[in-house]
CSV table of C-alpha atoms in Angstrom, one decimal:
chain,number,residue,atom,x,y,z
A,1,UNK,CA,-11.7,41.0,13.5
A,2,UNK,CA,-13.2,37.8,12.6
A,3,UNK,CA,-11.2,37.6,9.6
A,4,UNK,CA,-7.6,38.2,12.1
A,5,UNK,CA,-8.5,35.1,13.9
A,6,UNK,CA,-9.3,33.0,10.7
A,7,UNK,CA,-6.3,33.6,9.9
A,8,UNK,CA,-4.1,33.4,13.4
A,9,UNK,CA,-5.6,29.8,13.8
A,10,UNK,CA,-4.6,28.9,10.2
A,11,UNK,CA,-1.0,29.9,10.7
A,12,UNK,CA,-0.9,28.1,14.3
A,13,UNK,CA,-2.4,25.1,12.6
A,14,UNK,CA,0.4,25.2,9.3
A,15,UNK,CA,3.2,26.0,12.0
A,16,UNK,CA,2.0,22.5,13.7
A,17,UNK,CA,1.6,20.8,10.5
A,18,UNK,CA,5.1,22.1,9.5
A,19,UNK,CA,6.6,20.8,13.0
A,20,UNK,CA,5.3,17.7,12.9
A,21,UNK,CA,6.6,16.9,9.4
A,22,UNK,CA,10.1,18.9,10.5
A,23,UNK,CA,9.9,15.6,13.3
A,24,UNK,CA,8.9,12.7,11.2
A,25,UNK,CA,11.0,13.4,8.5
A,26,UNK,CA,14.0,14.8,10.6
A,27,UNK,CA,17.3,12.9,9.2
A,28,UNK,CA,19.6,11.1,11.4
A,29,UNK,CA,22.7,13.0,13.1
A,30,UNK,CA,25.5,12.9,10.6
A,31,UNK,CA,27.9,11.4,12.7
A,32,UNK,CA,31.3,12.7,10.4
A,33,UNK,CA,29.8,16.2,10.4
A,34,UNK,CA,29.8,16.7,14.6
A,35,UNK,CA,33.1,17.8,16.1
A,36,UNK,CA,35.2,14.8,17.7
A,37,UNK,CA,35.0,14.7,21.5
A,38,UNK,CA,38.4,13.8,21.9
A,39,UNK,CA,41.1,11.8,20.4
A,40,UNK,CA,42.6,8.8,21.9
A,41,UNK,CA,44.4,5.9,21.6
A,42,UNK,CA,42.3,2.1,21.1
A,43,UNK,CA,44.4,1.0,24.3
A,44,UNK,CA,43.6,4.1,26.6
A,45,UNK,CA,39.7,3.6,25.5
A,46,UNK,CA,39.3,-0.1,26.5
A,47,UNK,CA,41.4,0.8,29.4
A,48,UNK,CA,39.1,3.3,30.2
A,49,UNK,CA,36.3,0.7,30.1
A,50,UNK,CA,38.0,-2.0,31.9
A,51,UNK,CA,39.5,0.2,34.9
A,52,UNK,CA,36.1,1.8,36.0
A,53,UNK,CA,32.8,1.3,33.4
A,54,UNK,CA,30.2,3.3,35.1
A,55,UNK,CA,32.5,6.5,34.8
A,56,UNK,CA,33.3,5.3,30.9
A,57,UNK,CA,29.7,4.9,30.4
A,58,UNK,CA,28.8,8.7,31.8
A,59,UNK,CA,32.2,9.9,30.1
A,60,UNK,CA,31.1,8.3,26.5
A,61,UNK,CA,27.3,7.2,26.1
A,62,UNK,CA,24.4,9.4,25.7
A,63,UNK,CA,21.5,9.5,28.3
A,64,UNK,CA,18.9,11.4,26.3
A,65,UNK,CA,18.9,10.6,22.9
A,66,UNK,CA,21.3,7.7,22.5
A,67,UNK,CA,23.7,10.4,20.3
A,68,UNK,CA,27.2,9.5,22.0
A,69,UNK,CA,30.5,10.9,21.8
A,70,UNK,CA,32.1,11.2,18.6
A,71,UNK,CA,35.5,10.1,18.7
A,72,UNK,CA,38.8,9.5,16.7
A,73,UNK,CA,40.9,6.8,17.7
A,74,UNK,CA,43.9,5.5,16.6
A,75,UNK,CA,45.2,2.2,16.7
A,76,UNK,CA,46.8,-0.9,15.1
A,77,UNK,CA,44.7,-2.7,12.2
A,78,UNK,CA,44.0,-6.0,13.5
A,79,UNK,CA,41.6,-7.3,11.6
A,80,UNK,CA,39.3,-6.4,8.5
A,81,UNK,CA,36.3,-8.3,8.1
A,82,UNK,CA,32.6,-7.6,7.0
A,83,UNK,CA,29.0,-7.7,8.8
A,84,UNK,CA,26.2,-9.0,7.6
A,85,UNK,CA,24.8,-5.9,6.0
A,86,UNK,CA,28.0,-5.8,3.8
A,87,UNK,CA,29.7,-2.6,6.0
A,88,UNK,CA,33.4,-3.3,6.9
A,89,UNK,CA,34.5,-3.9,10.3
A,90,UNK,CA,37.7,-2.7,11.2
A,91,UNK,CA,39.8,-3.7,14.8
A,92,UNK,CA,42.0,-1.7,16.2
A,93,UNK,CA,43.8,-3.5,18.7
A,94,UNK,CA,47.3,-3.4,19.5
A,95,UNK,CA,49.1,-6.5,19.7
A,96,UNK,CA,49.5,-6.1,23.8
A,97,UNK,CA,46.1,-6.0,24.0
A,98,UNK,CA,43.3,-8.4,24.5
A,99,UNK,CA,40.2,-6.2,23.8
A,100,UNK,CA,40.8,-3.4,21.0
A,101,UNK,CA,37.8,-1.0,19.0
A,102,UNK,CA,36.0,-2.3,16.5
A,103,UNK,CA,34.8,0.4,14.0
A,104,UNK,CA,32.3,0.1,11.1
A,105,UNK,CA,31.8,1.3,8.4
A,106,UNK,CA,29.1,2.2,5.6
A,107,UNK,CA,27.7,2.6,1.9
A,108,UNK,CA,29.1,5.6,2.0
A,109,UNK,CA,32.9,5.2,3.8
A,110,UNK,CA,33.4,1.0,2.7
A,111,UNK,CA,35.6,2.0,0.1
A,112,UNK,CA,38.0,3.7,2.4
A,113,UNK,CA,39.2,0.5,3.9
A,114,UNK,CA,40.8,-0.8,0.7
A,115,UNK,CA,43.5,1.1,1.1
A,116,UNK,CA,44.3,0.1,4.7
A,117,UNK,CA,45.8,-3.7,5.8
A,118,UNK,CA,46.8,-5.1,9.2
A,119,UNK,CA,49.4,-3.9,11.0
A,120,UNK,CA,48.8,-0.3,9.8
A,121,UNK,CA,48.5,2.6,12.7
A,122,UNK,CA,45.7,5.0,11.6
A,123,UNK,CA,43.1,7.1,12.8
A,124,UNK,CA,39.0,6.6,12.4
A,125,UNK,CA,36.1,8.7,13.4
A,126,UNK,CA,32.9,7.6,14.4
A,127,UNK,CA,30.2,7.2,17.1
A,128,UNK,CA,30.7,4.7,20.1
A,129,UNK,CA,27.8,2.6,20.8
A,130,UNK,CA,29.2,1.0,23.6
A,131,UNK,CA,32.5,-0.4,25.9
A,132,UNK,CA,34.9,-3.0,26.3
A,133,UNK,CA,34.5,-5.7,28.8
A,134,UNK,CA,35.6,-9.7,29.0
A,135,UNK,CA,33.7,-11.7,30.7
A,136,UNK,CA,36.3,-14.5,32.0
A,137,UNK,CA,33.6,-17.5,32.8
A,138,UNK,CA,32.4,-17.4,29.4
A,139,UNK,CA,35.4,-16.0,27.5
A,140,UNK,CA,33.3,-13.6,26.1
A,141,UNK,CA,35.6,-10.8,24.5
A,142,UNK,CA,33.4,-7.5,23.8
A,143,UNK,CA,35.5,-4.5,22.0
A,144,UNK,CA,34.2,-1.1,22.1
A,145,UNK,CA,32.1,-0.8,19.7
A,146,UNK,CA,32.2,2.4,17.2
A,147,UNK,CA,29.7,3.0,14.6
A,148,UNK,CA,29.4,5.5,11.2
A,149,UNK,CA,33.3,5.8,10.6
A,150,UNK,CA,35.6,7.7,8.4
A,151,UNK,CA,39.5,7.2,7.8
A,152,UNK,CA,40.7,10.5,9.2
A,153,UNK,CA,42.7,12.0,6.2
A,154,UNK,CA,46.1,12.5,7.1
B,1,UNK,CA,63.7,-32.0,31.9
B,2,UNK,CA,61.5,-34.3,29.6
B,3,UNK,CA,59.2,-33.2,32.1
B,4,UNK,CA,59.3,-30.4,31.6
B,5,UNK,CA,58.9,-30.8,27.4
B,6,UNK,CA,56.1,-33.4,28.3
B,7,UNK,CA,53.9,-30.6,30.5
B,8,UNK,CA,54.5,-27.6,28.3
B,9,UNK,CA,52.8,-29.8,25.3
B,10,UNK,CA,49.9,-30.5,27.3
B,11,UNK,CA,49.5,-27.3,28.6
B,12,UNK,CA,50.1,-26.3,24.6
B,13,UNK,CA,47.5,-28.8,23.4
B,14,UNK,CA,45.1,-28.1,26.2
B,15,UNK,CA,44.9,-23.8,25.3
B,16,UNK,CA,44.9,-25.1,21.1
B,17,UNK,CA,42.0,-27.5,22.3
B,18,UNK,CA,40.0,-24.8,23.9
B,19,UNK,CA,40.6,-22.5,21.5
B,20,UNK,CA,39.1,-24.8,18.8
B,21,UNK,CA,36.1,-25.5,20.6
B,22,UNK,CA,34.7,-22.0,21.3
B,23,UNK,CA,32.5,-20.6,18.1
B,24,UNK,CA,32.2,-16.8,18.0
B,25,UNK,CA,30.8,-14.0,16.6
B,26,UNK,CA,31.1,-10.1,16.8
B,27,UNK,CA,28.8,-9.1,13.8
B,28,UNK,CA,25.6,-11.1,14.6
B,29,UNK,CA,22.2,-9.3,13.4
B,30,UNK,CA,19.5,-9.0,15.4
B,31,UNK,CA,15.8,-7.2,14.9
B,32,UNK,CA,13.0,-5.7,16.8
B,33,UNK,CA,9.9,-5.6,15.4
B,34,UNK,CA,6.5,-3.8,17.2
B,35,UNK,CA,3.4,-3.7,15.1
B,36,UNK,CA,0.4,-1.4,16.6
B,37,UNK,CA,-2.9,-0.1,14.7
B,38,UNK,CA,-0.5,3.5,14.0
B,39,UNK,CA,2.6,2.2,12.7
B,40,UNK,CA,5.1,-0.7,12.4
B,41,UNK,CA,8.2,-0.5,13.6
B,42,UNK,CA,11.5,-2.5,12.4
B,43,UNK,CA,14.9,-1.7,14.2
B,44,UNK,CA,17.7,-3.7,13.0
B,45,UNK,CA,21.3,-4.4,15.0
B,46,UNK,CA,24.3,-6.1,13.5
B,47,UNK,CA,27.0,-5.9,16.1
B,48,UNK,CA,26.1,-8.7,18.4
B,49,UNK,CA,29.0,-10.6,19.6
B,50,UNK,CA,28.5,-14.4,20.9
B,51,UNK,CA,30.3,-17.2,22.0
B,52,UNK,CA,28.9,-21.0,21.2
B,53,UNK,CA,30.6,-23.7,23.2
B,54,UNK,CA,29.7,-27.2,21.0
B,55,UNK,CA,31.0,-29.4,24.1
B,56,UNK,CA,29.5,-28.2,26.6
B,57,UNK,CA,26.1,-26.3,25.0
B,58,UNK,CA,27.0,-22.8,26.9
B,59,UNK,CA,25.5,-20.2,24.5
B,60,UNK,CA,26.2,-16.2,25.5
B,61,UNK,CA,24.9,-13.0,23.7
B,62,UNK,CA,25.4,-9.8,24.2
B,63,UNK,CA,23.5,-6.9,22.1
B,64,UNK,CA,24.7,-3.3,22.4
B,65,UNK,CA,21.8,-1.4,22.6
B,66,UNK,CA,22.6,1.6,21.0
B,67,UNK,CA,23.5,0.1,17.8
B,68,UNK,CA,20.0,-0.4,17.3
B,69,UNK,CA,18.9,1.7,13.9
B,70,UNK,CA,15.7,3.1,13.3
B,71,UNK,CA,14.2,4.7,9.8
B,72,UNK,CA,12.9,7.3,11.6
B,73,UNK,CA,15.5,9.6,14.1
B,74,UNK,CA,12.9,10.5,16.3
B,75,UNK,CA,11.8,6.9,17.2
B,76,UNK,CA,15.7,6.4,17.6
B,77,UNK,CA,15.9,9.3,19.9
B,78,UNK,CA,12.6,8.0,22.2
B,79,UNK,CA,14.4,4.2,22.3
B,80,UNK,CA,17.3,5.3,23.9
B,81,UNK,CA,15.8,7.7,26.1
B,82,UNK,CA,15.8,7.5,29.8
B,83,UNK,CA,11.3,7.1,29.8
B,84,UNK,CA,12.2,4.0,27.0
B,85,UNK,CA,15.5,1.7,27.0
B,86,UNK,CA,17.7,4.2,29.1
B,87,UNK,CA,20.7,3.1,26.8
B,88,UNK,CA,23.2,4.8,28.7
B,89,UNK,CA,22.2,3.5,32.4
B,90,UNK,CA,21.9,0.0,30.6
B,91,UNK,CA,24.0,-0.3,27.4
B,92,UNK,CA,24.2,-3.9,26.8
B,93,UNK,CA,21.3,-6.6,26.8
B,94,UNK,CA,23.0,-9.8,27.9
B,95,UNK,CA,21.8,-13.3,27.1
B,96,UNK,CA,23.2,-16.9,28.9
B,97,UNK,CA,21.9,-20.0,28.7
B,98,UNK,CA,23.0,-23.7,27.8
B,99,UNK,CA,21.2,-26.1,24.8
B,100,UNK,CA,19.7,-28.8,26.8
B,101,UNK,CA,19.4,-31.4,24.0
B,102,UNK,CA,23.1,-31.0,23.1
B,103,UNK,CA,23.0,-35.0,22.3
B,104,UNK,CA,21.1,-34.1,19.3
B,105,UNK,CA,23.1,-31.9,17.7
B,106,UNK,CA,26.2,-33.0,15.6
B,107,UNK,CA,28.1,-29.7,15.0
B,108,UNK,CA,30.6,-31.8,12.8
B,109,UNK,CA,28.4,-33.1,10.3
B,110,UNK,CA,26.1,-31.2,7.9
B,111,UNK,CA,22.6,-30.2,9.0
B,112,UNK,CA,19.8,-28.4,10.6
B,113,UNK,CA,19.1,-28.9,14.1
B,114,UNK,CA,16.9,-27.4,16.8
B,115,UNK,CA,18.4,-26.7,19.9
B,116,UNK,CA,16.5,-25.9,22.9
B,117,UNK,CA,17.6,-23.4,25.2
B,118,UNK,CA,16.9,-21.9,28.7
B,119,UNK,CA,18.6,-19.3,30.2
B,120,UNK,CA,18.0,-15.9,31.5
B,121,UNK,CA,17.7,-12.6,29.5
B,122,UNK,CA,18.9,-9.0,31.5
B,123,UNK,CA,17.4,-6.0,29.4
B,124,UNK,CA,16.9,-2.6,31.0
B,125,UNK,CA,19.1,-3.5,34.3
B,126,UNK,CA,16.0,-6.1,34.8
B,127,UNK,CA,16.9,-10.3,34.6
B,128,UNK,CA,14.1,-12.7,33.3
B,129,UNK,CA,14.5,-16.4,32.4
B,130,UNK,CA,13.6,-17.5,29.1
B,131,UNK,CA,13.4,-20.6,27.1
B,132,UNK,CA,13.4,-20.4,23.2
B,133,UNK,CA,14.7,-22.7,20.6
B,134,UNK,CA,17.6,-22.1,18.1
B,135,UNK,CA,18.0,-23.2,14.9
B,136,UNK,CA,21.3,-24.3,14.1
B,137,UNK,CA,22.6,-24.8,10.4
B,138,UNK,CA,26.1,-27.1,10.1
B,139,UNK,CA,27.2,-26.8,6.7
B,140,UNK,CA,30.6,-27.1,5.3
B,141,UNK,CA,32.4,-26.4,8.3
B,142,UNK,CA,30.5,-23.3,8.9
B,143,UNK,CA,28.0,-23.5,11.6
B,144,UNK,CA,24.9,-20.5,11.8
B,145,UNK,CA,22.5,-20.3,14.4
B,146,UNK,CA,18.4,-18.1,14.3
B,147,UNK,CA,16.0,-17.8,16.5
B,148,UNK,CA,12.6,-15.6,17.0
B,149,UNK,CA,10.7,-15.0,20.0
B,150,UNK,CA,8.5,-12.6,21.6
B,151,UNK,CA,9.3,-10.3,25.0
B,152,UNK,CA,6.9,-8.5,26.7
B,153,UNK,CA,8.7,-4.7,27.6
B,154,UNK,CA,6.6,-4.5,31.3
B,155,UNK,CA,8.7,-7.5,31.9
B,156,UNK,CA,11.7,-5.8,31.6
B,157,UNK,CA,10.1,-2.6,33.2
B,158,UNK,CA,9.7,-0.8,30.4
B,159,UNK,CA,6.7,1.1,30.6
B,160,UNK,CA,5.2,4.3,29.0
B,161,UNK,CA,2.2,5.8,29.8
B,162,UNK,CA,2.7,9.0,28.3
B,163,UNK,CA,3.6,10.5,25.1
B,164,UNK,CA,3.9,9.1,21.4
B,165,UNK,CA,5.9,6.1,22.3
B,166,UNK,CA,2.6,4.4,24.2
B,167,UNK,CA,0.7,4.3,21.1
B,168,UNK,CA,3.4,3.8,18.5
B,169,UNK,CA,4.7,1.2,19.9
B,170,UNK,CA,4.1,-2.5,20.9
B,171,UNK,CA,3.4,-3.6,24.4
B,172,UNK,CA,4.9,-6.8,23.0
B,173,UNK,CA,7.9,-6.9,20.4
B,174,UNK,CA,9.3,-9.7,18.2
B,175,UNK,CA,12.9,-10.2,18.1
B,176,UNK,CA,14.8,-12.4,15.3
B,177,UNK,CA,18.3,-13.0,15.4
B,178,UNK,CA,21.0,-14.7,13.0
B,179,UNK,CA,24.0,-15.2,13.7
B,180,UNK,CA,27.3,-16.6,11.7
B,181,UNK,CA,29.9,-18.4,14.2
B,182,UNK,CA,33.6,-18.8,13.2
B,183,UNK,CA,35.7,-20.9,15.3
């Protein structure tokens, strides 16, 4: 009997052990791997911002875990340009438009963008972080900004 | 209908002008750094956007908060939680604030100047003023601007009593930021 109980508590106490290690090495949510939320145009997102941000926010942005929607949106190449950690940075923004998406890249994806320039329409996935807004005192021009993208193969 | 010619260059010059004289960026880095006797704890953030306006000294940041990333998930998953940061109530930390010894500073010629700045800081849906100074590098045309400081979270009322997050991380977090302006 004394024996059974040894042993009961040992496995409890390797079940913890083996949780707590599950949680501190747990890997970050592969963004390319989760199914979009929906597909949508660059405009129709920072419209969807602009017209009414508290119902964007709750529509888009996660309240738990900070793991928002995953989304593919299309849109005119406006810009290419690079961040400081090397990743590219890619704006979709039609020409209409004064706010667009801004979508980066990394290690792994960088090499996609060499085969896009501006004025192309194509389509990226990735994670938004947060909305479009333009703050008109300070001429402050904030894209949405999406995070861990892929070129959509076409 | 000279006029005419004469206001539509003035108005033409006048947009140009302004145009010149903002500095921007939308890929400015920016780190938080909490050190407690269990761990250390280094988030880093490079999609701040900012406007720099030389004439007049206004200086505008905005951080979106969930592009904060952290080694570990988990500590990522307790920042943006609603007990923490609540990053979907409050997904943007906004700084404003104008250099007050704009005199000093020559953004046309080549060198390293300290600007002092006061402003206010809104983090967590919660508005403090601060004053820090920023160092600003003119070389070549290109002008870069970094500054550190220290916030205290219960300022911003963030506060955690319970769980892992009250002893893993800082009352008290440094912040560094650098930040590469284009005009």
């Amino acid at each position: 009997m004394k024996s059974k109980i040894i042993k009961l508590i040992g496995a409890i106490i390797l079940m913890g052990i083996g949780y707590a290690t599950y949680i501190w090495f747990m890997p970050h949510r592969n963004v390319q791997a989760v199914t979009a939320f929906e597909t949508i145009s660059a405009t129709d997102l920072v419209h969807a911002f602009v017209t009414n941000k508290e119902k964007a926010n709750a529509t888009y942005l996660d309240s738990d875990e900070g793991e928002s929607k995953v989304l593919i949106v299309t849109g005119e190449v406006a810009k290419i340009s690079k961040d400081q950690l090397g990743q590219h940075v890619v704006l979709l923004k039609n020409k209409t438009d004064k706010m667009g998406v801004s979508c980066s890249f990394t290690t792994e994806t960088n090499d996609q963008v060499s085969n896009i320039k501006i004025g192309d329409t194509i389509s990226i996935k990735g994670v938004i972080r947060s909305g479009a807004e333009y703050d008109a005192d300070l001429d402050l021009i904030e894209n949405v900004i999406v995070e861990k993208s892929a070129m959509l193969k076409k | 209908m000279k006029k005419l010619f004469l206001s539509a260059a003035l108005i033409l010059l006048s947009i140009t002008s302004n145009s010149q004289n903002k500095l921007a960026t939308t890929s400015g880095h920016i780190k938080f750094f909490s050190t407690t006797p269990v761990e250390d704890i280094e988030a880093n953030n490079y999609k701040i956007t900012s406007n720099l306006i030389p004439a007049t000294g206004v200086i505008v940041f905005s951080v979106p908060m969930q592009s904060f990333e952290f080694p570990k998930a988990k500590m990522q998953k307790h920042y943006n939680s609603k007990n923490f940061l609540n990053t979907k109530k409050f997904p943007k930390a906004k700084f404003k604030g104008t250099i007050t010894n704009l005199s000093e500073i020559d953004f046309r010629n080549d060198g390293t100047y300290t600007a002092n700045v006061i402003g206010t800081l809104t983090l967590h849906g919660v508005t403090n003023n601060i004053s820090e100074t920023l160092k600003l590098i003119v070389k070549e045309g290109t002008i870069s601007g970094m500054t550190e400081f220290n916030i205290t979270l219960a300022d911003y009322g963030v506060v955690f009593e319970k769980g892992k997050p009250s002893t893993n991380i800082g009352k008290n977090v440094k912040i560094t930021a650098h930040l590469n302006y284009k005009q």
